[in-house]
Amino acid sequence: MTTRTLGRSGIEVSALGMGCWAIGGPFWGEDGQPYGWGEVDDDESIRTVHRALDLGITLFDTSSNYGAGHSERVLGRALAGRRDDVVIASKFGYTTIEQTRLATGEDATPEYAVSCLDGILRRLGTDYLDLYQLHLGGLPISQALDLVATLEDLVAQGRIRAYGWSTDDAERAAAFAKAGAHCATVQYDSSVLNDNAAMVEVLAACDLGGLNRGPLAMGLLTGKYHGTAGLIGGDDVRGRSPEWLQWFDDGVPTPAWAARVDRVREALTSDGRTLAQGALGWLLARSPHNLPIPGCRTVAQAEENFAPLALTPLPADAFTEVESLLADLRA
């Protein structure tokens, strides 16, 4: 139960992966809006990756725009000498300027898919990528399908092993999967607070791996921010919440969502798990295709998120109780 596959690619990975958004650092964004997670220590980030490896984690998910490439550089340093032991996923579509860490827009052209991969491989210090994901979740299906031939060529060249789409839309995910022989995954926002039943159906129907982005609701499901103000700084994306971020309002958990977390706390922790471990276990119980990728930037976070209990599905009785308690969200 501690390993799963990346959909129809057959690539075996740990049941949980490490999300590497947070290790990109705080100083990137646009128009005063930070997209990072606050101050980060690169040496601690490297120790965190090493601890994840020690705990059996083999899947690491990053993106070309996390920290304008900084996340990939740090991950490459941390995985030096261990490339054959891991599966690395990255993404393309959002453009940045590495030197100034500015987010500059989007590019969904086949030419950019190729040139972006060049930069990704350089920063990671590898000559191939295991999983290459389109990062533009709202891209029209027709434009996404224009990328399939290029992505298949990259597979044939040995530069990538498989590809997928990071989108929360089930129709988009299904169309991409049906068009591409080596399309293996969809990365979608999913947590105990945000079930996407339509996407779960697509995962099963198309034999896709589902990388669960935001499995801890950007920290809300750790419980450590409840009732606090000022704990999350203005250099953190949650501290100056963009429109799409529903869990926090300028660094403070929104009362309605915090109340729902409190409602299911006992059920999620009933077998001795922490709240975060229970939330990860819920995702593993929700679908055998799910692969939660909680973000970590400290050794302590890695040790909690990747503890043995976190790598096993929530017991059936606890799962049923959670569903009953969150019936208003499932309607």
Short mmCIF file of C-alpha atoms in Angstrom, two decimals:
data_model
loop_
_atom_site.label_atom_id
_atom_site.label_comp_id
_atom_site.label_asym_id
_atom_site.label_seq_id
_atom_site.Cartn_x
_atom_site.Cartn_y
_atom_site.Cartn_z
CA MET A 1 0.00 0.00 0.00
CA THR A 2 3.01 2.33 0.23
CA THR A 3 3.58 2.50 -3.53
CA ARG A 4 1.37 3.38 -6.48
CA THR A 5 1.84 3.90 -10.22
CA LEU A 6 1.70 7.02 -12.36
CA GLY A 7 -1.36 5.87 -14.25
CA ARG A 8 -0.82 3.90 -17.42
CA SER A 9 2.87 4.82 -17.58
CA GLY A 10 3.65 1.95 -15.24
CA ILE A 11 6.15 4.17 -13.38
CA GLU A 12 6.11 3.08 -9.74
CA VAL A 13 6.37 5.78 -7.07
CA SER A 14 5.81 6.18 -3.35
CA ALA A 15 2.14 6.59 -2.41
CA LEU A 16 2.90 10.17 -1.38
CA GLY A 17 5.16 12.64 -3.14
CA MET A 18 6.87 15.80 -1.97
CA GLY A 19 5.54 19.05 -3.40
CA CYS A 20 8.35 21.53 -4.03
CA TRP A 21 6.47 24.80 -4.52
CA ALA A 22 7.44 26.11 -1.08
CA ILE A 23 11.17 25.55 -1.49
CA GLY A 24 11.17 28.01 -4.39
CA GLY A 25 11.50 30.87 -1.92
CA PRO A 26 9.43 33.99 -1.34
CA PHE A 27 10.78 36.51 -3.81
CA TRP A 28 8.84 35.85 -6.96
CA GLY A 29 5.53 37.16 -8.22
CA GLU A 30 4.04 40.04 -10.14
CA ASP A 31 2.47 43.44 -9.41
CA GLY A 32 3.20 43.13 -5.70
CA GLN A 33 1.50 39.74 -5.38
CA PRO A 34 3.88 37.12 -3.94
CA TYR A 35 3.56 33.56 -5.25
CA GLY A 36 6.00 31.99 -2.81
CA TRP A 37 5.51 30.74 0.73
CA GLY A 38 7.68 33.14 2.68
CA GLU A 39 11.28 32.96 3.77
CA VAL A 40 13.03 29.67 3.11
CA ASP A 41 16.46 28.26 3.96
CA ASP A 42 17.95 26.40 0.98
CA ASP A 43 20.12 24.22 3.21
CA GLU A 44 17.07 23.22 5.25
CA SER A 45 15.21 22.53 2.00
CA ILE A 46 17.98 20.14 0.97
CA ARG A 47 17.90 18.43 4.36
CA THR A 48 14.12 18.12 3.93
CA VAL A 49 14.49 16.37 0.57
CA HIS A 50 17.09 14.04 2.07
CA ARG A 51 14.78 13.21 4.99
CA ALA A 52 11.93 12.51 2.56
CA LEU A 53 14.23 10.10 0.72
CA ASP A 54 15.12 8.41 4.00
CA LEU A 55 11.40 7.92 4.69
CA GLY A 56 10.87 6.20 1.33
CA ILE A 57 9.58 9.09 -0.78
CA THR A 58 10.54 8.71 -4.44
CA LEU A 59 8.24 11.26 -6.17
CA PHE A 60 9.17 14.95 -6.23
CA ASP A 61 6.93 17.52 -7.95
CA THR A 62 8.18 20.97 -8.94
CA SER A 63 7.64 23.51 -11.74
CA SER A 64 9.67 25.79 -13.97
CA ASN A 65 7.99 28.84 -12.39
CA TYR A 66 8.37 27.95 -8.70
CA GLY A 67 10.74 30.64 -7.53
CA ALA A 68 11.39 31.39 -11.22
CA GLY A 69 13.36 28.14 -11.37
CA HIS A 70 14.85 28.26 -7.88
CA SER A 71 12.88 25.23 -6.67
CA GLU A 72 14.35 23.13 -9.48
CA ARG A 73 17.89 24.29 -8.75
CA VAL A 74 17.55 23.40 -5.05
CA LEU A 75 15.94 20.05 -5.86
CA GLY A 76 18.70 19.28 -8.35
CA ARG A 77 21.33 19.92 -5.67
CA ALA A 78 19.47 17.75 -3.17
CA LEU A 79 19.09 14.82 -5.56
CA ALA A 80 22.65 14.87 -6.89
CA GLY A 81 23.92 11.30 -6.98
CA ARG A 82 20.41 9.91 -6.37
CA ARG A 83 18.82 10.45 -9.80
CA ASP A 84 18.16 6.75 -10.43
CA ASP A 85 16.31 6.46 -7.10
CA VAL A 86 13.65 9.08 -7.79
CA VAL A 87 10.87 10.19 -10.11
CA ILE A 88 10.88 13.91 -10.90
CA ALA A 89 7.85 15.80 -12.19
CA SER A 90 7.90 19.39 -13.41
CA LYS A 91 5.63 21.74 -15.35
CA PHE A 92 5.59 24.30 -18.15
CA GLY A 93 3.31 27.09 -19.29
CA TYR A 94 3.91 30.00 -16.91
CA THR A 95 6.82 32.25 -17.87
CA THR A 96 9.25 33.97 -15.53
CA ILE A 97 12.54 35.85 -15.59
CA GLU A 98 15.10 33.90 -13.57
CA GLN A 99 17.37 36.86 -12.81
CA THR A 100 14.63 39.10 -11.39
CA ARG A 101 12.19 36.36 -10.28
CA LEU A 102 9.33 38.10 -12.01
CA ALA A 103 6.28 36.22 -13.25
CA THR A 104 5.69 37.46 -16.79
CA GLY A 105 2.71 35.55 -18.19
CA GLU A 106 1.89 32.37 -20.09
CA ASP A 107 3.12 30.51 -23.15
CA ALA A 108 1.28 27.45 -24.44
CA THR A 109 3.13 27.02 -27.73
CA PRO A 110 4.86 23.77 -28.68
CA GLU A 111 8.10 25.73 -29.13
CA TYR A 112 7.97 26.92 -25.53
CA ALA A 113 7.27 23.39 -24.29
CA VAL A 114 10.62 22.38 -25.81
CA SER A 115 12.65 25.41 -24.72
CA CYS A 116 11.19 25.31 -21.20
CA LEU A 117 12.23 21.67 -20.87
CA ASP A 118 15.78 22.68 -21.81
CA GLY A 119 15.84 25.04 -18.82
CA ILE A 120 14.25 22.52 -16.49
CA LEU A 121 16.83 19.84 -17.28
CA ARG A 122 19.66 22.35 -16.89
CA ARG A 123 18.46 23.49 -13.47
CA LEU A 124 17.81 19.94 -12.24
CA GLY A 125 21.12 18.70 -13.55
CA THR A 126 19.62 15.74 -15.42
CA ASP A 127 19.20 14.70 -19.04
CA TYR A 128 15.59 13.48 -18.75
CA LEU A 129 12.39 14.24 -16.86
CA ASP A 130 10.05 11.51 -15.67
CA LEU A 131 6.82 13.52 -15.89
CA TYR A 132 6.24 16.77 -17.82
CA GLN A 133 3.00 18.58 -17.03
CA LEU A 134 1.11 21.37 -18.74
CA HIS A 135 0.59 23.94 -15.98
CA LEU A 136 -2.14 26.11 -17.55
CA GLY A 137 -5.30 24.60 -16.07
CA GLY A 138 -7.76 26.77 -17.94
CA LEU A 139 -6.23 26.45 -21.38
CA PRO A 140 -8.79 25.67 -24.11
CA ILE A 141 -8.81 21.99 -24.99
CA SER A 142 -7.91 22.67 -28.62
CA GLN A 143 -4.70 24.48 -27.60
CA ALA A 144 -3.76 21.71 -25.21
CA LEU A 145 -4.24 19.10 -27.91
CA ASP A 146 -1.89 21.10 -30.17
CA LEU A 147 0.87 20.15 -27.70
CA VAL A 148 0.36 16.39 -27.86
CA ALA A 149 2.52 15.72 -30.95
CA THR A 150 5.41 17.70 -29.43
CA LEU A 151 5.11 15.88 -26.11
CA GLU A 152 5.03 12.52 -27.86
CA ASP A 153 8.19 13.51 -29.76
CA LEU A 154 9.89 14.34 -26.45
CA VAL A 155 8.99 10.87 -25.19
CA ALA A 156 10.39 9.29 -28.35
CA GLN A 157 13.62 11.27 -27.90
CA GLY A 158 13.98 9.99 -24.32
CA ARG A 159 13.84 13.49 -22.86
CA ILE A 160 10.64 12.75 -20.90
CA ARG A 161 9.03 9.45 -19.89
CA ALA A 162 5.41 10.59 -19.64
CA TYR A 163 3.31 13.74 -19.49
CA GLY A 164 0.08 15.11 -18.02
CA TRP A 165 -2.01 18.22 -17.39
CA SER A 166 -2.38 20.22 -14.19
CA THR A 167 -6.07 21.15 -14.37
CA ASP A 168 -9.10 20.95 -12.11
CA ASP A 169 -11.45 20.39 -15.04
CA ALA A 170 -12.46 16.77 -15.67
CA GLU A 171 -13.44 17.36 -19.31
CA ARG A 172 -10.01 18.79 -20.09
CA ALA A 173 -8.24 15.93 -18.33
CA ALA A 174 -10.24 13.28 -20.21
CA ALA A 175 -9.67 14.91 -23.62
CA PHE A 176 -5.91 15.14 -23.04
CA ALA A 177 -5.71 11.54 -21.86
CA LYS A 178 -7.61 10.24 -24.88
CA ALA A 179 -5.41 12.19 -27.32
CA GLY A 180 -2.00 11.17 -26.01
CA ALA A 181 -0.65 7.65 -25.72
CA HIS A 182 1.90 8.67 -23.08
CA CYS A 183 -0.43 10.97 -21.12
CA ALA A 184 -0.28 9.39 -17.67
CA THR A 185 -1.50 11.87 -15.07
CA VAL A 186 -3.63 14.80 -14.12
CA GLN A 187 -2.64 17.08 -11.27
CA TYR A 188 -5.69 18.57 -9.60
CA ASP A 189 -6.60 20.52 -6.48
CA SER A 190 -7.96 17.92 -4.09
CA SER A 191 -8.34 17.49 -0.36
CA VAL A 192 -10.87 16.26 2.16
CA LEU A 193 -12.40 19.75 1.87
CA ASN A 194 -12.38 19.76 -1.93
CA ASP A 195 -13.46 16.48 -3.42
CA ASN A 196 -13.70 16.47 -7.22
CA ALA A 197 -15.92 13.46 -7.91
CA ALA A 198 -15.93 14.05 -11.67
CA MET A 199 -12.13 13.94 -11.74
CA VAL A 200 -12.02 10.75 -9.68
CA GLU A 201 -14.24 9.17 -12.33
CA VAL A 202 -11.85 10.30 -15.08
CA LEU A 203 -8.88 8.83 -13.22
CA ALA A 204 -10.55 5.42 -13.21
CA ALA A 205 -11.95 5.59 -16.73
CA CYS A 206 -8.65 6.70 -18.34
CA ASP A 207 -6.25 4.89 -15.97
CA LEU A 208 -4.56 8.13 -14.91
CA GLY A 209 -2.49 8.87 -11.85
CA GLY A 210 -4.03 11.75 -9.89
CA LEU A 211 -1.43 14.01 -8.29
CA ASN A 212 -3.33 15.74 -5.49
CA ARG A 213 -2.26 19.38 -5.40
CA GLY A 214 -3.13 21.18 -2.14
CA PRO A 215 -3.82 17.98 -0.15
CA LEU A 216 -3.55 19.93 3.11
CA ALA A 217 -5.51 22.96 1.80
CA MET A 218 -2.32 25.04 1.81
CA GLY A 219 -1.74 24.33 5.50
CA LEU A 220 -5.31 24.74 6.75
CA LEU A 221 -5.56 20.98 7.35
CA THR A 222 -2.53 21.02 9.63
CA GLY A 223 -4.62 22.94 12.18
CA LYS A 224 -1.70 25.11 13.25
CA TYR A 225 -3.15 28.33 11.85
CA HIS A 226 -6.57 28.14 13.52
CA GLY A 227 -7.42 31.21 15.54
CA THR A 228 -4.21 33.01 14.67
CA ALA A 229 -3.60 36.40 13.13
CA GLY A 230 -0.34 37.74 11.81
CA LEU A 231 1.36 34.33 11.74
CA ILE A 232 1.56 34.31 7.94
CA GLY A 233 3.60 37.21 6.59
CA GLY A 234 3.04 39.43 3.60
CA ASP A 235 5.78 37.69 1.60
CA ASP A 236 3.68 34.48 1.67
CA VAL A 237 1.03 33.85 -1.00
CA ARG A 238 -1.44 33.08 1.80
CA GLY A 239 -0.67 36.35 3.58
CA ARG A 240 -1.83 38.42 0.61
CA SER A 241 -4.40 36.01 -0.70
CA PRO A 242 -5.10 36.10 -4.44
CA GLU A 243 -8.67 35.64 -5.62
CA TRP A 244 -8.32 31.89 -6.26
CA LEU A 245 -7.12 31.09 -2.72
CA GLN A 246 -10.23 30.22 -0.73
CA TRP A 247 -8.81 28.85 2.53
CA PHE A 248 -7.22 32.04 3.91
CA ASP A 249 -8.13 35.71 3.99
CA ASP A 250 -4.93 37.77 4.20
CA GLY A 251 -3.12 35.18 6.28
CA VAL A 252 -5.99 34.12 8.55
CA PRO A 253 -8.09 30.95 8.00
CA THR A 254 -11.59 31.82 6.89
CA PRO A 255 -14.01 30.97 9.73
CA ALA A 256 -16.27 28.75 7.63
CA TRP A 257 -13.42 26.54 6.43
CA ALA A 258 -11.76 26.42 9.85
CA ALA A 259 -15.06 25.25 11.33
CA ARG A 260 -15.27 22.41 8.81
CA VAL A 261 -11.76 21.29 9.72
CA ASP A 262 -12.75 21.22 13.38
CA ARG A 263 -15.84 19.20 12.45
CA VAL A 264 -13.80 16.31 11.02
CA ARG A 265 -10.75 16.52 13.27
CA GLU A 266 -11.77 13.64 15.53
CA ALA A 267 -12.61 11.30 12.65
CA LEU A 268 -9.35 12.05 10.83
CA THR A 269 -7.24 11.42 13.94
CA SER A 270 -9.19 8.46 15.36
CA ASP A 271 -6.47 5.86 14.77
CA GLY A 272 -3.62 7.92 16.20
CA ARG A 273 -2.77 10.02 13.16
CA THR A 274 -2.15 13.73 13.29
CA LEU A 275 -4.69 15.93 11.53
CA ALA A 276 -2.41 16.30 8.50
CA GLN A 277 -1.77 12.56 8.33
CA GLY A 278 -5.52 11.93 8.48
CA ALA A 279 -6.13 14.33 5.61
CA LEU A 280 -3.52 12.54 3.49
CA GLY A 281 -4.99 9.17 4.43
CA TRP A 282 -8.44 10.34 3.32
CA LEU A 283 -7.08 11.02 -0.19
CA LEU A 284 -5.44 7.60 -0.37
CA ALA A 285 -8.73 6.00 0.67
CA ARG A 286 -10.73 8.11 -1.80
CA SER A 287 -9.15 6.55 -4.90
CA PRO A 288 -6.39 4.03 -5.64
CA HIS A 289 -5.27 6.43 -8.39
CA ASN A 290 -4.63 9.34 -5.99
CA LEU A 291 -1.08 10.46 -5.19
CA PRO A 292 -1.06 13.31 -2.63
CA ILE A 293 1.92 15.66 -2.91
CA PRO A 294 2.05 17.70 0.33
CA GLY A 295 4.52 20.57 0.30
CA CYS A 296 7.43 20.50 2.75
CA ARG A 297 10.16 23.01 3.52
CA THR A 298 11.42 21.70 6.88
CA VAL A 299 12.61 18.34 8.13
CA ALA A 300 9.85 18.38 10.77
CA GLN A 301 7.19 18.75 8.08
CA ALA A 302 8.66 15.86 6.11
CA GLU A 303 8.70 13.65 9.19
CA GLU A 304 5.02 14.33 9.87
CA ASN A 305 3.78 14.18 6.28
CA PHE A 306 5.68 11.00 5.41
CA ALA A 307 5.30 9.05 8.63
CA PRO A 308 4.16 5.43 8.18
CA LEU A 309 0.53 6.19 9.10
CA ALA A 310 0.38 8.97 6.50
CA LEU A 311 1.28 6.46 3.79
CA THR A 312 -1.76 4.25 4.44
CA PRO A 313 -5.43 4.91 3.59
CA LEU A 314 -7.78 6.13 6.28
CA PRO A 315 -9.76 3.20 7.79
CA ALA A 316 -13.14 2.61 6.15
CA ASP A 317 -15.19 3.53 9.22
CA ALA A 318 -13.35 6.83 9.66
CA PHE A 319 -13.70 7.60 5.95
CA THR A 320 -17.46 7.01 6.13
CA GLU A 321 -17.76 9.26 9.18
CA VAL A 322 -15.88 12.07 7.43
CA GLU A 323 -18.19 11.84 4.43
CA SER A 324 -21.22 12.07 6.70
CA LEU A 325 -19.81 15.10 8.52
CA LEU A 326 -19.03 16.89 5.23
CA ALA A 327 -22.26 15.95 3.46
CA ASP A 328 -22.93 19.65 2.74
CA LEU A 329 -19.74 19.80 0.65
CA ARG A 330 -20.42 16.57 -1.19
CA ALA A 331 -23.93 17.55 -2.34
#
